[in-house]
Short mmCIF file of C-alpha atoms in Angstrom, two decimals:
data_model
loop_
_atom_site.label_atom_id
_atom_site.label_comp_id
_atom_site.label_asym_id
_atom_site.label_seq_id
_atom_site.Cartn_x
_atom_site.Cartn_y
_atom_site.Cartn_z
CA GLU A 1358 112.49 133.10 88.72
CA THR A 1359 112.53 135.59 90.95
CA GLY A 1360 111.07 135.94 94.42
CA ILE A 1361 111.83 132.64 95.11
CA SER A 1362 114.65 129.92 96.41
CA VAL A 1363 114.81 127.08 93.95
CA LYS A 1364 116.83 123.86 95.57
CA ASP A 1365 116.74 120.25 95.53
CA HIS A 1366 118.19 117.25 98.17
CA GLU A 1367 118.00 113.50 98.48
CA VAL A 1368 115.61 111.44 101.33
CA ASP A 1369 116.64 107.82 101.41
CA VAL A 1370 114.09 105.77 101.00
CA ASP A 1371 114.19 102.06 100.85
CA GLY A 1372 116.23 100.59 98.57
CA GLY A 1373 117.87 103.72 97.03
CA LYS A 1374 117.75 107.65 97.16
CA ILE A 1375 115.29 109.97 95.41
CA THR A 1376 115.38 113.73 95.07
CA VAL A 1377 112.39 116.37 95.70
CA ARG A 1378 112.55 119.50 94.64
CA SER A 1379 111.80 122.37 97.09
CA TYR A 1380 110.27 125.77 96.31
CA ILE A 1381 111.00 128.22 99.36
CA PRO A 1382 109.13 132.21 98.72
CA ASP A 1383 111.82 134.28 99.25
CA SER A 1384 110.67 136.63 102.04
CA ASP A 1385 112.60 139.97 103.73
CA SER A 1386 112.42 138.71 107.09
CA PRO A 1387 114.62 135.11 107.69
CA THR A 1388 112.43 134.07 110.04
CA SER A 1389 108.94 133.57 108.14
CA THR A 1390 108.00 130.72 107.99
CA PHE A 1391 105.09 129.01 105.06
CA PRO A 1392 102.49 126.21 104.69
CA LEU A 1393 103.94 123.46 103.20
CA MET A 1394 102.83 121.59 99.93
CA VAL A 1395 104.11 118.19 98.92
CA TRP A 1396 103.35 117.48 95.50
CA TYR A 1397 103.31 114.40 93.27
CA HIS A 1398 103.66 114.56 89.35
CA GLY A 1399 101.71 112.14 87.10
CA GLY A 1400 102.42 110.01 84.95
CA GLY A 1401 100.63 106.42 85.70
CA PHE A 1402 103.83 105.79 87.63
CA VAL A 1403 106.07 105.29 84.58
CA VAL A 1404 106.53 108.67 83.47
CA GLY A 1405 107.21 112.27 84.59
CA ASP A 1406 109.55 114.16 86.35
CA LEU A 1407 110.73 117.01 88.63
CA SER A 1408 109.99 119.07 84.95
CA VAL A 1409 106.16 118.43 84.89
CA ASP A 1410 104.46 120.92 86.62
CA GLU A 1411 107.16 123.37 87.49
CA PRO A 1412 105.72 126.18 86.10
CA ASP A 1413 103.08 125.79 88.06
CA LEU A 1414 104.56 125.12 91.08
CA LYS A 1415 106.93 128.21 90.99
CA ILE A 1416 103.58 130.23 90.08
CA LEU A 1417 101.74 128.76 93.22
CA CYS A 1418 104.78 129.38 95.69
CA THR A 1419 104.86 132.90 95.14
CA SER A 1420 101.56 133.53 94.29
CA GLU A 1421 100.03 132.41 97.45
CA ASN A 1422 103.71 132.13 99.88
CA ILE A 1423 103.55 129.05 100.16
CA SER A 1424 106.64 126.22 100.31
CA ILE A 1425 106.25 123.35 97.39
CA LEU A 1426 108.18 120.29 98.04
CA SER A 1427 108.19 118.24 94.88
CA VAL A 1428 109.36 114.31 94.67
CA ASP A 1429 110.40 112.61 91.91
CA TYR A 1430 109.73 109.08 93.15
CA ARG A 1431 111.33 106.21 91.55
CA LEU A 1432 109.38 104.86 88.28
CA ALA A 1433 108.14 101.47 86.81
CA PRO A 1434 108.94 98.94 84.80
CA GLU A 1435 112.30 99.95 86.83
CA HIS A 1436 110.19 99.79 90.26
CA VAL A 1437 107.23 97.90 91.32
CA PHE A 1438 104.04 98.87 93.40
CA PRO A 1439 104.47 99.90 95.86
CA THR A 1440 107.91 101.38 95.79
CA GLN A 1441 106.23 104.81 94.12
CA ILE A 1442 103.79 105.14 97.39
CA ASP A 1443 106.59 103.74 99.76
CA ASP A 1444 108.87 106.80 98.36
CA SER A 1445 105.89 109.29 98.64
CA PHE A 1446 105.16 108.83 101.96
CA ALA A 1447 109.32 108.54 102.85
CA ALA A 1448 109.07 112.19 101.11
CA LEU A 1449 106.09 113.30 103.49
CA LYS A 1450 108.59 112.50 106.34
CA TRP A 1451 111.25 114.08 105.19
CA ALA A 1452 109.32 117.36 104.83
CA VAL A 1453 108.24 116.93 107.63
CA GLN A 1454 111.29 116.30 109.94
CA ASN A 1455 113.17 118.63 108.49
CA SER A 1456 110.55 121.51 107.69
CA SER A 1457 113.12 124.29 109.42
CA LEU A 1458 114.70 123.02 105.87
CA LEU A 1459 112.19 123.99 104.49
CA ARG A 1460 111.46 127.23 105.74
CA ALA A 1461 107.34 125.47 106.87
CA ASP A 1462 105.39 125.59 110.08
CA LEU A 1463 103.40 122.69 109.95
CA ASN A 1464 100.61 124.64 111.92
CA LYS A 1465 100.50 126.68 109.52
CA GLY A 1466 99.31 124.15 106.87
CA VAL A 1467 100.19 120.75 105.21
CA ILE A 1468 99.29 119.35 102.13
CA VAL A 1469 99.83 116.70 99.62
CA ALA A 1470 98.77 116.68 96.49
CA GLY A 1471 99.19 115.60 93.02
CA ALA A 1472 97.95 115.32 89.05
CA SER A 1473 96.43 111.98 87.96
CA ALA A 1474 98.76 109.05 89.76
CA GLY A 1475 99.79 111.62 92.10
CA ALA A 1476 96.59 112.76 92.80
CA ASN A 1477 96.31 108.66 93.58
CA LEU A 1478 99.24 108.80 95.84
CA ALA A 1479 98.35 111.89 97.53
CA ALA A 1480 95.26 110.35 98.50
CA VAL A 1481 96.82 107.19 99.85
CA VAL A 1482 99.83 109.25 101.96
CA ALA A 1483 96.89 110.83 103.35
CA LEU A 1484 95.62 107.56 104.63
CA ARG A 1485 98.81 106.24 105.57
CA ALA A 1486 99.27 109.56 107.49
CA ARG A 1487 96.33 109.15 109.61
CA ASP A 1488 97.03 105.72 111.27
CA ASP A 1489 101.14 106.81 111.75
CA PRO A 1490 101.68 107.84 114.74
CA ALA A 1491 104.41 109.69 113.34
CA VAL A 1492 102.91 112.22 111.22
CA SER A 1493 99.46 111.42 112.26
CA GLN A 1494 96.99 114.96 112.45
CA THR A 1495 99.66 116.06 110.34
CA VAL A 1496 98.36 116.43 107.03
CA THR A 1497 95.89 118.89 106.79
CA GLY A 1498 94.01 119.03 103.56
CA GLN A 1499 95.13 117.14 99.93
CA ILE A 1500 94.31 118.38 96.20
CA LEU A 1501 93.59 115.61 94.22
CA GLN A 1502 93.28 116.42 90.30
CA ILE A 1503 92.17 114.60 87.83
CA PRO A 1504 92.70 111.46 90.59
CA TRP A 1505 93.34 107.56 89.41
CA ILE A 1506 91.35 105.95 92.44
CA ALA A 1507 91.08 102.34 91.68
CA ASP A 1508 91.55 99.89 88.08
CA SER A 1509 88.86 99.16 86.17
CA ARG A 1510 89.53 95.35 86.27
CA ALA A 1511 89.02 95.30 89.77
CA TYR A 1512 86.36 97.65 91.19
CA PRO A 1513 84.63 96.68 93.52
CA ASP A 1514 80.80 95.20 92.88
CA LYS A 1515 79.29 97.82 95.29
CA TYR A 1516 80.79 100.60 93.51
CA LYS A 1517 80.93 99.33 89.76
CA ASP A 1518 77.13 101.03 88.79
CA ASP A 1519 79.27 104.34 90.03
CA LEU A 1520 82.24 103.51 87.87
CA ARG A 1521 80.84 104.14 83.76
CA SER A 1522 83.32 106.70 81.98
CA MET A 1523 85.93 104.25 82.39
CA PHE A 1524 84.00 102.78 79.51
CA ASP A 1525 81.90 105.30 78.17
CA LEU A 1526 85.18 107.24 78.09
CA SER A 1527 87.59 104.37 76.75
CA ASP A 1528 89.26 106.08 74.15
CA ARG A 1529 89.57 109.84 74.68
CA PRO A 1530 92.25 112.18 73.55
CA MET A 1531 94.68 112.08 76.32
CA LEU A 1532 94.20 109.15 77.85
CA THR A 1533 92.19 105.54 77.44
CA LYS A 1534 91.23 102.37 78.78
CA TYR A 1535 93.82 100.58 76.75
CA TYR A 1536 96.75 102.64 78.04
CA LEU A 1537 95.86 103.08 81.64
CA GLU A 1538 95.67 99.35 81.51
CA GLN A 1539 99.09 98.85 80.24
CA LEU A 1540 100.89 101.52 83.04
CA ALA A 1541 98.78 99.63 85.48
CA ASP A 1542 100.20 96.41 84.54
CA LEU A 1543 103.98 97.97 84.23
CA THR A 1544 104.01 98.68 87.65
CA LYS A 1545 102.62 95.48 88.52
CA LEU A 1546 99.81 96.98 90.89
CA ASP A 1547 98.21 94.86 93.29
CA PHE A 1548 95.07 96.07 92.48
CA LYS A 1549 92.75 95.87 95.56
CA SER A 1550 95.67 96.85 98.32
CA PRO A 1551 94.32 100.11 99.95
CA LYS A 1552 98.34 101.49 99.20
CA PHE A 1553 96.57 101.83 95.17
CA SER A 1554 93.18 102.31 95.77
CA PRO A 1555 91.11 104.18 98.75
CA LEU A 1556 88.32 102.20 97.85
CA TYR A 1557 89.55 99.43 99.34
CA ALA A 1558 90.67 101.65 102.62
CA ASP A 1559 88.78 100.17 105.81
CA SER A 1560 87.45 103.20 106.77
CA LEU A 1561 87.78 106.95 105.04
CA GLU A 1562 87.22 108.55 108.52
CA GLY A 1563 89.08 110.95 110.25
CA LEU A 1564 90.44 112.66 106.26
CA PRO A 1565 92.01 115.48 105.92
CA LYS A 1566 89.46 118.35 103.87
CA ALA A 1567 90.25 117.61 100.44
CA PHE A 1568 89.86 119.59 96.79
CA ILE A 1569 88.70 117.27 93.83
CA GLN A 1570 89.48 118.44 90.38
CA ILE A 1571 87.96 116.67 87.48
CA ALA A 1572 87.61 116.71 83.93
CA GLY A 1573 84.63 116.40 81.94
CA SER A 1574 85.57 113.84 80.12
CA ASP A 1575 87.93 111.36 80.86
CA PRO A 1576 87.81 107.99 81.04
CA LEU A 1577 88.90 108.60 85.01
CA ARG A 1578 85.94 110.98 85.61
CA ASP A 1579 83.73 108.74 87.94
CA ASP A 1580 86.93 108.19 90.33
CA GLY A 1581 86.95 111.43 91.23
CA ILE A 1582 82.90 112.02 91.72
CA LEU A 1583 82.89 109.01 93.60
CA TYR A 1584 85.85 110.01 95.51
CA ALA A 1585 84.06 113.03 96.07
CA ARG A 1586 81.05 110.70 97.69
CA LEU A 1587 82.68 108.16 99.71
CA LEU A 1588 84.99 110.56 101.68
CA LYS A 1589 81.88 113.05 101.78
CA GLU A 1590 80.41 110.48 103.22
CA ALA A 1591 83.04 109.41 105.39
CA GLY A 1592 82.20 113.06 107.58
CA VAL A 1593 85.10 114.83 105.97
CA GLU A 1594 85.56 118.14 103.80
CA VAL A 1595 85.16 118.02 100.20
CA GLN A 1596 84.81 120.91 97.79
CA SER A 1597 84.89 119.51 93.61
CA ASP A 1598 85.10 121.23 90.13
CA ILE A 1599 84.00 119.47 87.31
CA TYR A 1600 85.91 121.30 83.69
CA PRO A 1601 82.71 119.76 80.89
CA GLY A 1602 83.77 118.28 78.14
CA THR A 1603 87.78 118.40 78.87
CA PRO A 1604 89.65 115.39 78.71
CA HIS A 1605 92.60 113.87 81.01
CA GLY A 1606 95.66 116.76 81.22
CA PHE A 1607 93.51 118.64 79.11
CA ARG A 1608 96.09 121.46 80.75
CA TYR A 1609 98.61 120.16 79.70
CA ALA A 1610 97.99 120.24 76.06
CA GLY A 1611 96.14 123.59 76.14
CA PRO A 1612 97.55 125.50 78.96
CA GLU A 1613 95.87 128.97 77.39
CA THR A 1614 92.41 127.72 76.81
CA ALA A 1615 89.96 129.55 79.14
CA ALA A 1616 89.48 125.65 80.86
CA ALA A 1617 93.23 125.78 82.08
CA LYS A 1618 93.25 129.26 82.96
CA LYS A 1619 90.19 128.15 85.39
CA TRP A 1620 91.15 125.74 86.38
CA ARG A 1621 94.47 127.01 87.73
CA GLN A 1622 92.58 129.88 89.33
CA ASP A 1623 91.17 126.93 91.25
CA VAL A 1624 93.93 125.17 92.38
CA VAL A 1625 93.98 128.58 94.57
CA LYS A 1626 91.24 128.97 95.73
CA GLY A 1627 91.53 125.60 96.87
CA VAL A 1628 94.48 126.00 98.67
CA LYS A 1629 93.46 129.35 100.47
CA TRP A 1630 89.90 127.03 100.99
CA ILE A 1631 92.02 124.40 103.07
CA LEU A 1632 94.62 126.56 104.91
CA GLU A 1633 91.77 129.54 105.93
CA SER A 1634 91.11 126.94 109.51
CA THR A 1635 93.65 126.36 110.46
CA SER A 1636 95.59 128.56 113.19
CA GLY A 1637 98.19 131.23 112.32
CA ASN A 1638 98.83 130.56 108.97
CA ASP A 1639 100.15 133.93 108.24
CA ALA A 1640 103.32 133.93 107.21
#
C-alpha cells in the first residue's frame, strides 16, 4: 500500500465510458518517468473487474518501476463483441495521449498485457496498434498469459492438428471446453474475425516482442504454443514458459504454490526482457 499512487480515470468509448485504474510508482523526483504497461483482466469477456489482478499489479508497479494502467472494459452479455476489443484499444490510445498524466515515457517502452481473455485482448490490441497510424510503433512488447487465441468451432484447417488440447484436456479444473464455449456464445464472438482471433489476421509480421506463459494442463495450452510458433515464423522475438501439470488460472487458485511463485518471477523476467532493448528505460 506504500510506494505507489493509485487513481481511477474515465475514458470515453463508443457509446459510453469505461474506468481505467493507474498504478504509478512514487518517486522522490517529480520529474521521474517510467515505462508503461496497459493491462487487461481475464474472465472470458463476461466476468472480472479491476480488482482481479490488483495485488500483482501493485507489486509489479513498485518492484519494476513501471506505470501500469488496468482497463475495466465492458462485459457481455450486456455488451457483445467487438465492444471488449474496441474498449481495450481505446484505453491504449487514451494512455498514449495522456502519458504525462501517467508519468509514462513512451520511449522507455509500452507493453500490452493480460491473462486468458485479457491476453486475447492484448494480442489483438498489439495487432491493431501496428496498423493504426495514431499509435503505430508505440507498443514495444506484449505479455500474454494463458492466451485464448481461437475458438475450437472455427480453428483454421491448417492449424487443427496443432490445437488438440481443447479436446484432449476438455474437462480439466478451472476451465472446460463447454464453459469456454458458453462464454464465447454470451459474448457473440465472431470466431473468424481478426478482432477476436489473431489466427485470422492477414499477417503477424511487425508485431512487438512477446512473452507468453502457458499452463501445461490447460485446454488453452496449445493456443499459447501455436501462437508463439507463428509469431517466431513471422520474425517476431518470442520467449515462452510452460508450467507442467498446471490448470488454467492456477496462480489464482494456489497463489502460494511453487508454480505460482515461479509464474510471478517469470513475469518480472518477461518485463525486463521486453524493456531491456528499449532506449532510455531508466527512471
